[in-house]
Coordinates of C-alpha atoms in Angstrom, one line a residue:
Chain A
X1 CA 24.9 21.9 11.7
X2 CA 26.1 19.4 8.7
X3 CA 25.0 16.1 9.9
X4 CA 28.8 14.8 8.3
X5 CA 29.6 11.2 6.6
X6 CA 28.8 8.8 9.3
X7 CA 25.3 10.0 9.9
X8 CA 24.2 10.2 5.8
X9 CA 25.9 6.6 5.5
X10 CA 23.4 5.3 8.4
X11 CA 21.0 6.3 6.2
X12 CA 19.5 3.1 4.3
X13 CA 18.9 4.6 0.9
X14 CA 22.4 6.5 1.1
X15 CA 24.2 3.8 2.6
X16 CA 25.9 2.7 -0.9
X17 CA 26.9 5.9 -2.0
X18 CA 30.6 6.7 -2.3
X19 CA 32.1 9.0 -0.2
X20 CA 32.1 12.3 -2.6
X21 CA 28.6 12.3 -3.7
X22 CA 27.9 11.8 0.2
X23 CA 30.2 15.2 1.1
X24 CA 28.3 16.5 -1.6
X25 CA 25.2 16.0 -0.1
X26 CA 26.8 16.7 3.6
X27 CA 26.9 20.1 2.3
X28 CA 23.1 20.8 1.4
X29 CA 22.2 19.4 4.6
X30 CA 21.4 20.5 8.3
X31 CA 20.8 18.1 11.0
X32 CA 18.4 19.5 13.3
X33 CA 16.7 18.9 16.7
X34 CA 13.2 19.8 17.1
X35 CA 10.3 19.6 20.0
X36 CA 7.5 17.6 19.7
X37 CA 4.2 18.7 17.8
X38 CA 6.2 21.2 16.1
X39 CA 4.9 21.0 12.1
X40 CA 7.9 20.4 9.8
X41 CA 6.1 20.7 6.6
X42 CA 2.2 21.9 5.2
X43 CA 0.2 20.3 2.9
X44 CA -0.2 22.6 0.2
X45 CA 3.2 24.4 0.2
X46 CA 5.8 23.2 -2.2
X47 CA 8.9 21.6 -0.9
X48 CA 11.7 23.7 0.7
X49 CA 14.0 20.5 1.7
X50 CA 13.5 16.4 1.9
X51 CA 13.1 15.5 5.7
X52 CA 15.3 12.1 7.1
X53 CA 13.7 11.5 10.5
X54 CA 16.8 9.9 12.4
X55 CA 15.5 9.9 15.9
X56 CA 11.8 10.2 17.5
X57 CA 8.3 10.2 15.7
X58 CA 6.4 11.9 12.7
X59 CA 2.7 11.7 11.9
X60 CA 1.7 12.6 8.1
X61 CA -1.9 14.0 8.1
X62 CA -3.9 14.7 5.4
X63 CA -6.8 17.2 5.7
X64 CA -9.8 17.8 3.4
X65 CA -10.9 21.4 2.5
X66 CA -13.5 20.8 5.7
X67 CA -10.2 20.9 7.8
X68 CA -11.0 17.2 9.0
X69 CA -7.7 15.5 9.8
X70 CA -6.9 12.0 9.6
X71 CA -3.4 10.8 10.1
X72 CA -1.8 8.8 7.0
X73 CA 1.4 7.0 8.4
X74 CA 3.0 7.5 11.6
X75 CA 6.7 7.4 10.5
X76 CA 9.9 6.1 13.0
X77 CA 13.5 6.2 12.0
X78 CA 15.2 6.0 9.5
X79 CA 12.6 7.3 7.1
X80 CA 12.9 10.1 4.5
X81 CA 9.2 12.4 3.9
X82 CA 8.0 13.3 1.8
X83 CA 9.9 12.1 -1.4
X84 CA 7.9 12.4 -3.9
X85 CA 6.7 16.1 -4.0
X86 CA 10.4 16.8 -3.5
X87 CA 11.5 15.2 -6.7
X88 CA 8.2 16.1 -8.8
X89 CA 8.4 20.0 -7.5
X90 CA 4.8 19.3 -6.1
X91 CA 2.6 20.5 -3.3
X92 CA 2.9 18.5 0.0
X93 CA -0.2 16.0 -0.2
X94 CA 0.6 15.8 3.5
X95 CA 1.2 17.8 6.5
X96 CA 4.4 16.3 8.7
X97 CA 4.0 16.7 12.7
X98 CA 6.5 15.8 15.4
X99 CA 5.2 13.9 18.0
X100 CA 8.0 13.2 20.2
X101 CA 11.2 15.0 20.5
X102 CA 13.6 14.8 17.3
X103 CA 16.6 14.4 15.4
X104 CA 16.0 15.3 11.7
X105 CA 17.6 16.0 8.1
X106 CA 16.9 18.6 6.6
X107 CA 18.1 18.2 2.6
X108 CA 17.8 21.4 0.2
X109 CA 15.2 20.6 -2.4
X110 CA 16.8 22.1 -5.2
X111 CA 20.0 21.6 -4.5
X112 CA 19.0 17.8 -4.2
X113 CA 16.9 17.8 -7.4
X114 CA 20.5 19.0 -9.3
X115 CA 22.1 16.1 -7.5
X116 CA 20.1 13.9 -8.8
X117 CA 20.1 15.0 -12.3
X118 CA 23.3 15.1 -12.7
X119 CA 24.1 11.9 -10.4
X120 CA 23.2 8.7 -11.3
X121 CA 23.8 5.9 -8.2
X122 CA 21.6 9.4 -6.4
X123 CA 18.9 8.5 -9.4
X124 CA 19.3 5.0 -8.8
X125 CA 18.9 5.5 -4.6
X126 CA 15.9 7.4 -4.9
X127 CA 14.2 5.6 -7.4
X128 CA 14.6 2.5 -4.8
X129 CA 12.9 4.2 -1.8
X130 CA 10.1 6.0 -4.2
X131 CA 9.2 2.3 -5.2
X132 CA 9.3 1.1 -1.6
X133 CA 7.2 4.1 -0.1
X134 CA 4.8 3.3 -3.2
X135 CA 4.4 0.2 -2.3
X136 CA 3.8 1.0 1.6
X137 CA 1.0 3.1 0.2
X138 CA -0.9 -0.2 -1.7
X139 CA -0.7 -1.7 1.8
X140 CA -2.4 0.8 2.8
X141 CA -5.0 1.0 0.4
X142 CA -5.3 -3.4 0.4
X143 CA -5.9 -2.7 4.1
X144 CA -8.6 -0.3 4.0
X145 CA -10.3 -2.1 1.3
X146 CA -10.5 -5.8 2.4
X147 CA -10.0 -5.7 6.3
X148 CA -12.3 -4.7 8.9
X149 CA -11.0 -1.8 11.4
X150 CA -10.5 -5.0 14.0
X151 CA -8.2 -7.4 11.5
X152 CA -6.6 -3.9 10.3
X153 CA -5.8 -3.7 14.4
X154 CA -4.7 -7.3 14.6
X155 CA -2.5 -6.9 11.5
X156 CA -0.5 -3.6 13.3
X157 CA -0.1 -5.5 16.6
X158 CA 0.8 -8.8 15.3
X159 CA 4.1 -6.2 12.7
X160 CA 4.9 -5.5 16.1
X161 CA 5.7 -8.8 16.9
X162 CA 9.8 -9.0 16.4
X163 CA 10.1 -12.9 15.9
X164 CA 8.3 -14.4 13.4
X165 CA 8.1 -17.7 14.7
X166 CA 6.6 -16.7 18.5
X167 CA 3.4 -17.7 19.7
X168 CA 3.5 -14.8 22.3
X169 CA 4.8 -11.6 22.4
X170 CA 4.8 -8.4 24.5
X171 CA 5.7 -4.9 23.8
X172 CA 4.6 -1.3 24.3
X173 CA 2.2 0.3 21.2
X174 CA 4.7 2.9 19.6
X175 CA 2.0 5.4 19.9
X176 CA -0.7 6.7 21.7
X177 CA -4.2 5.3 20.8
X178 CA -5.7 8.7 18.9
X179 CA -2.5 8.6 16.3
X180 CA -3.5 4.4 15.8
X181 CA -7.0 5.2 15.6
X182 CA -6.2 7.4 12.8
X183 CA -2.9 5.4 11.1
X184 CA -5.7 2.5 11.0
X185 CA -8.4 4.6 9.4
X186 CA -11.2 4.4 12.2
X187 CA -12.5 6.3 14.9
X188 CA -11.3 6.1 18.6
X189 CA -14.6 4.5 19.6
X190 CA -14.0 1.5 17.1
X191 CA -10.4 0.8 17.9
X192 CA -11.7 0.6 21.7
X193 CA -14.4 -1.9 20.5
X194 CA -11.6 -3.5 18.0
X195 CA -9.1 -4.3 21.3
X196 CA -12.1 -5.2 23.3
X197 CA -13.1 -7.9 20.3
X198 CA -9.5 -9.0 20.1
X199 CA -9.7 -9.6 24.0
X200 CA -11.7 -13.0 22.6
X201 CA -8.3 -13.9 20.8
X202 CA -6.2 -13.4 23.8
X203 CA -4.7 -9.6 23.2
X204 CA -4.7 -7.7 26.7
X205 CA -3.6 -4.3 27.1
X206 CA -2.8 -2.1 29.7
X207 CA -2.6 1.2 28.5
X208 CA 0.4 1.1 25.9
X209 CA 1.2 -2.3 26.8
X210 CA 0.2 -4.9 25.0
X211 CA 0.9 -8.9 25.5
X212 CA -0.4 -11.4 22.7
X213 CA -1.3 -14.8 24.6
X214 CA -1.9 -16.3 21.2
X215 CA -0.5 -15.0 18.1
X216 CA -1.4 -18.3 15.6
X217 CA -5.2 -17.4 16.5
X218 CA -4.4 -13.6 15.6
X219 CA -3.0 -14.5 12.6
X220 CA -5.6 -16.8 11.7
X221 CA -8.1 -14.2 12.6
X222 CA -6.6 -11.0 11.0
X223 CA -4.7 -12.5 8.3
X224 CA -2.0 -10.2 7.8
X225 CA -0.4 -10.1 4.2
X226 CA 2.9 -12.4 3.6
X227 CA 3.9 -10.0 1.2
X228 CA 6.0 -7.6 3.4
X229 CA 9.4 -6.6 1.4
X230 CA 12.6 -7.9 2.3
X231 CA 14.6 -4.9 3.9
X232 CA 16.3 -2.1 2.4
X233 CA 20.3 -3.1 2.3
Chain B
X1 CA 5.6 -7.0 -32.7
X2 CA 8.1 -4.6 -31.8
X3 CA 6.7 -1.4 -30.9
X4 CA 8.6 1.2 -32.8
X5 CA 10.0 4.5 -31.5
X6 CA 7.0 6.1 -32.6
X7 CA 5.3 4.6 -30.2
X8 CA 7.3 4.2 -27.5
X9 CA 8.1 8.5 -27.9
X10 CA 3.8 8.6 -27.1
X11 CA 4.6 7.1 -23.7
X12 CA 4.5 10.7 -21.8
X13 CA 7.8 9.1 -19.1
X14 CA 9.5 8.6 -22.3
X15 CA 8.9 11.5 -24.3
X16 CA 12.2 13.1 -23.4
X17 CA 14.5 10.1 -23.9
X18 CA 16.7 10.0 -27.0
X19 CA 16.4 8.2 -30.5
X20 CA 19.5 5.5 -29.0
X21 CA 17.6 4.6 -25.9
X22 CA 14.6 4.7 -27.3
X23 CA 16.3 2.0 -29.7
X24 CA 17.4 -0.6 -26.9
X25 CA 14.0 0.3 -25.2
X26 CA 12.2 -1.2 -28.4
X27 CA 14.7 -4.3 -28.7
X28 CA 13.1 -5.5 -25.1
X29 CA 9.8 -4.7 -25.8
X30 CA 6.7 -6.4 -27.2
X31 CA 3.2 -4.9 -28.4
X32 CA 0.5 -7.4 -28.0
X33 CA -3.2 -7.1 -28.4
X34 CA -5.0 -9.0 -25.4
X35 CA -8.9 -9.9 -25.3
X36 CA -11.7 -9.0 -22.0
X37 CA -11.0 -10.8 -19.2
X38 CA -7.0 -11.6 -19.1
X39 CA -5.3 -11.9 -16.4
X40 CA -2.0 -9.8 -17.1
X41 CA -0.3 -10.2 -13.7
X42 CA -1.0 -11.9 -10.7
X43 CA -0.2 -10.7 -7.0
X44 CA 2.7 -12.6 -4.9
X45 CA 4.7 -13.3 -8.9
X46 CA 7.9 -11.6 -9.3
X47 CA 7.8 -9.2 -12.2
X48 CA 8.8 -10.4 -15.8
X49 CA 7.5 -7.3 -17.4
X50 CA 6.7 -3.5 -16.8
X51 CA 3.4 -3.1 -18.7
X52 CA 2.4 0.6 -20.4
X53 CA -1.3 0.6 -21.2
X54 CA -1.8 1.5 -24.5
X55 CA -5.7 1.1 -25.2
X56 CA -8.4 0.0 -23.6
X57 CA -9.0 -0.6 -19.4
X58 CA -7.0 -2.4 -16.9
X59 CA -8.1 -3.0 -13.5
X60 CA -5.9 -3.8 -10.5
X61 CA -6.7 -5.4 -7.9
X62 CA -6.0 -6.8 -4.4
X63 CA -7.0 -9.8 -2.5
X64 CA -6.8 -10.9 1.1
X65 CA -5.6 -14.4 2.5
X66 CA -9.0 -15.4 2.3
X67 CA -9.6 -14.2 -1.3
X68 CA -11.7 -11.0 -0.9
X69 CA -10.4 -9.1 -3.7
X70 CA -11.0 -5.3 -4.0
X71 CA -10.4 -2.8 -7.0
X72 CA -7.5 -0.8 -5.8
X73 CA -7.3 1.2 -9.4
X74 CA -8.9 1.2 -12.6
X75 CA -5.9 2.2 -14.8
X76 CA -6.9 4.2 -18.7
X77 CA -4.3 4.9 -20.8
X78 CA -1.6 5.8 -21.3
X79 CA -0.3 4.1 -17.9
X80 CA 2.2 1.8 -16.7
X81 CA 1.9 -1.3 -14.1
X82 CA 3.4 -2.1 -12.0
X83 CA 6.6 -0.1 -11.9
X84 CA 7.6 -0.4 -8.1
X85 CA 7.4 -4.1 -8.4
X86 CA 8.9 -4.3 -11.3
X87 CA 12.1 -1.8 -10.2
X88 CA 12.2 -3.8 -6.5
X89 CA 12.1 -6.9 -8.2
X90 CA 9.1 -7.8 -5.3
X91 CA 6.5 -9.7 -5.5
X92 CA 3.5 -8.1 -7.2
X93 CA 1.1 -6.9 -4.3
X94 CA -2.2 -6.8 -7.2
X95 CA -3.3 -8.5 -9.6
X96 CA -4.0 -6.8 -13.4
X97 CA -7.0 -7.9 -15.1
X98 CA -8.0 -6.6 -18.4
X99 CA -11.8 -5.3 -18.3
X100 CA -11.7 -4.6 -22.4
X101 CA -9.7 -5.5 -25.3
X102 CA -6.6 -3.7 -24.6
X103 CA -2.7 -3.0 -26.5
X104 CA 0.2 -2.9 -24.0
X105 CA 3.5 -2.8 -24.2
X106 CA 5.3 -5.7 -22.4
X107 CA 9.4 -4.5 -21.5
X108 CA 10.7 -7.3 -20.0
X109 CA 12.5 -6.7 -16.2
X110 CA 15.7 -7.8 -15.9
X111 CA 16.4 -5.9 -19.1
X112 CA 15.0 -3.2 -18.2
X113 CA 16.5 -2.7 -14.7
X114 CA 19.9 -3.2 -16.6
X115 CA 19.0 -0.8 -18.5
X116 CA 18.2 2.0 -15.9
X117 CA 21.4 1.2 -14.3
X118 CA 23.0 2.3 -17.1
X119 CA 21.3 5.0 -18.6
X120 CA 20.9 8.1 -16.3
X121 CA 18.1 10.0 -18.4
X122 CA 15.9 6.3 -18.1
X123 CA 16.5 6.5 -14.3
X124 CA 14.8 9.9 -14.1
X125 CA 11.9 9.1 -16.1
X126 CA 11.1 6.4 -14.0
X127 CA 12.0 8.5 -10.8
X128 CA 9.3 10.7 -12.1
X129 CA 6.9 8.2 -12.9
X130 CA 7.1 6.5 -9.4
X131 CA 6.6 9.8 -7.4
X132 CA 3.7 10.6 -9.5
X133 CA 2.6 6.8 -8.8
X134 CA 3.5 7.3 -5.0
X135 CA 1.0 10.1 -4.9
X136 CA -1.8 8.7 -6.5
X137 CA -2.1 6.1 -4.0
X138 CA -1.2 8.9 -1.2
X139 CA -4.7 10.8 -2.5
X140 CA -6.7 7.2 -2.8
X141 CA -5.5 6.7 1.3
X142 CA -6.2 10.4 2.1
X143 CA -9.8 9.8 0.1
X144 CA -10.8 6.6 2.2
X145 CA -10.1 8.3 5.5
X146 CA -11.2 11.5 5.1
X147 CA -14.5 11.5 3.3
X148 CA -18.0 9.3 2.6
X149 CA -18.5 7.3 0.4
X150 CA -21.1 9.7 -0.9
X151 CA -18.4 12.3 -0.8
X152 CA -16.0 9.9 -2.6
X153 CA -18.3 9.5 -5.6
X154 CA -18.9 13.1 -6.1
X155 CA -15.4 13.8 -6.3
X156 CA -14.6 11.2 -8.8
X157 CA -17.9 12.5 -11.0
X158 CA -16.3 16.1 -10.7
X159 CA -12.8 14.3 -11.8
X160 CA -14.5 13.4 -15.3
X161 CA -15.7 16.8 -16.0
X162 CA -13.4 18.0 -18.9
X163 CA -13.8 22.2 -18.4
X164 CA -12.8 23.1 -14.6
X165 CA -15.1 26.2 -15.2
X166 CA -18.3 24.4 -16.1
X167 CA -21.5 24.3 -14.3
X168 CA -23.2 21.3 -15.5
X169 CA -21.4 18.7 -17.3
X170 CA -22.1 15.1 -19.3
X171 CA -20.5 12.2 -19.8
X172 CA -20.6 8.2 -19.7
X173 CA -19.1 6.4 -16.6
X174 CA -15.8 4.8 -18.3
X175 CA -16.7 1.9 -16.1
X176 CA -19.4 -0.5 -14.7
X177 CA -21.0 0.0 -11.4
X178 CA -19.1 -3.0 -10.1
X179 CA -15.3 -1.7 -10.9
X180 CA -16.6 1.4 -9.4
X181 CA -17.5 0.7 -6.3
X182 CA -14.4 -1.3 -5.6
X183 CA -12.3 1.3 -6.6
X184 CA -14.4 3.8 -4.3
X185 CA -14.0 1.1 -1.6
X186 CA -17.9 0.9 -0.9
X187 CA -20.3 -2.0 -1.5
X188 CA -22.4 -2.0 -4.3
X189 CA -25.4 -1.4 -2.3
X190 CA -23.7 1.6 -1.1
X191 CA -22.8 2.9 -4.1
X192 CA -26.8 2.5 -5.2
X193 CA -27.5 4.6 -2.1
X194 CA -24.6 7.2 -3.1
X195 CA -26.1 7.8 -6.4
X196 CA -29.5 8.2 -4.6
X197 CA -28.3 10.8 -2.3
X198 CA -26.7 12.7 -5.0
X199 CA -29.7 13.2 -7.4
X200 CA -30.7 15.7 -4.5
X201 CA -27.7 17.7 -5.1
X202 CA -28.1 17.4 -9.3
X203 CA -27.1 14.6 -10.6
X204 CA -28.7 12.5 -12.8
X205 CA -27.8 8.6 -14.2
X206 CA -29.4 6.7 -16.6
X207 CA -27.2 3.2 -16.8
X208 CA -23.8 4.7 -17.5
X209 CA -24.9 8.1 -19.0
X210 CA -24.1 10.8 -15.9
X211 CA -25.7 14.7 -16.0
X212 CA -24.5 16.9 -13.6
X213 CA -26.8 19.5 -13.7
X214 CA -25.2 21.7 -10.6
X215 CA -21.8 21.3 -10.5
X216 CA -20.9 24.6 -7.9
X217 CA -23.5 22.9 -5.5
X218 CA -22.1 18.9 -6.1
X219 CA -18.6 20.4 -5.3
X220 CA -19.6 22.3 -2.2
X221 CA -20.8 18.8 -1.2
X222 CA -17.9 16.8 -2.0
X223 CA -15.0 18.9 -1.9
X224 CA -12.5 17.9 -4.0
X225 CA -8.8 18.4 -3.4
X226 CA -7.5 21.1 -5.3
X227 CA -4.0 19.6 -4.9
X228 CA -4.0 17.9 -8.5
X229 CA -0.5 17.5 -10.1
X230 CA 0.4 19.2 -13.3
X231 CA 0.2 17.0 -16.0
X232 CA 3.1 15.1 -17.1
X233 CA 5.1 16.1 -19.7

């Protein structure tokens, strides 16, 4: 099914567009609804469309030639994957799983790679959310580098938090604790020691739910990065 | 100095641009010569230049609130730094230090962004050059999850062997142990201990001088992603 104006416009990076580049687009697109852990794309394989997750959850994994899996990002809406081997022509680096229900887009690669060449504000769009997801990516690496497995838990719970200025918060983990364990680059049995040491700081959970009695001494503790990006608009 | 089109044409992202944009390209750009040891950008400033490495190294790196700092990338040339910043107009989210003499280019920002949202043909060579960016950093995450530190080093050993065919190899490290390690994301101690398990498997060090006397058995060890990009151009 085309997905129609409305639906590309609510898309961040496509949200400036004018309305005849966006039918052109409406008309190398399909809006789909898939199951959960259905795969959506391989590592390996060379892009057949760009993916704009609308509704549910994606995990990117990466495997090594051993077949060990570790997940990279766990993605929620809106979010477009994987960008970059669309527009370079290049092997997924990444293999995209649902793991809820979903509502996805499905762009034609090369149809999209013509629209851009020949369309600059597309260029222009693009080139915005490659930079962005680029920088997601340093995050990632800062993180791994310079905080333990317990700050790197502290850091995820305390993004959670919606207002910046609260000293307490509570909210449900957006995903089960095997997909975290992997999105924070540690084993199951070190982000169950992690929560247990954050107990100290006053972070109790109960299954997915998670209160934070005390989120200046979090911060103090994990130290999470100031340097988040303002959002995409 | 003013570059030149001669030189700006080596840059591979703008190897396909024309003589005219080449032109306004030069009129915003600066070659400079810079000594060991500069700082050439420093996390949390808003961009005034994109730099393009000439000569010599560059190492980028990040630092926590409490000033850990970590190598995220040892950059040779030719490369640029840091695009995404520069094209978000964000904050820098590491710091560029040079680690020799060096020559960069300096093309200031604001120009620069006016530029690419002018010229169409600029705004796909940088589209390019982000996506290849965006999955450099997607290989350095996949790296830290997925394999040892032990593994880690033998791939980037195998990365310097020139012929993909060879079964022994030589060749200096292009860096100290130090920069190394940090871009590995291991301790120095660990890395000591890396190199110690790997002389089992054939390789050989002396300071910075590296023999690999079996590749076939250092890869089985390591295994490498055979998911490298083409090379640009």
């Amino acid at each position: 099914m085309r997905p129609g104006l409305a639906t590309l416009r609510a898309v961040p990076m496509f949200e400036r567009l004018d309305g005849g580049l966006l039918g052109q687009l409406d008309a190398i697109t399909e809006l789909l609804s898939i199951e959960p852990h259905q795969e959506l794309c391989r590592q390996g394989a060379i892009p057949a469309v760009l993916h704009v997750l609308l509704d549910g959850q994606v995990a990117l994994s990466g495997m090594a030639p051993d077949e060990t899996q570790a997940v990279m990002e766990v993605l929620r809406p809106v979010a477009c994957f994987v960008l970059a081997a669309v527009l370079t022509e290049q092997p997924y680096l990444m293999t995209a799983t649902t793991t809820t229900a979903v509502r996805v887009l499905t762009i034609r690669a090369p149809a999209l790679r013509a629209l851009v060449r020949t369309d600059h504000s597309l260029a222009l769009a693009l080139l915005g959310a490659a930079a962005r997801d680029f920088r997601t990516m340093v995050r990632q690496v800062r993180d791994l580098k310079l905080r333990s497995a317990t700050q790197r838990l502290g850091c995820y719970l305390l993004a959670l938090v919606a207002d910046p200025a609260a000293t307490s918060a509570q909210f449900r983990l957006p995903f089960d604790k095997a997909l975290l364990a992997g999105r924070l680059g540690c084993r199951q049995d070190s982000l169950s020691r992690a929560f247990a040491t954050l107990r100290e700081l006053g972070v109790e959970t109960h299954g997915g739910a998670v209160i934070l009695h005390d989120v200046p001494r979090l911060k103090a503790f994990a130290m999470p990065d100031e340097l988040s990006d303002t959002p995409v608009g």
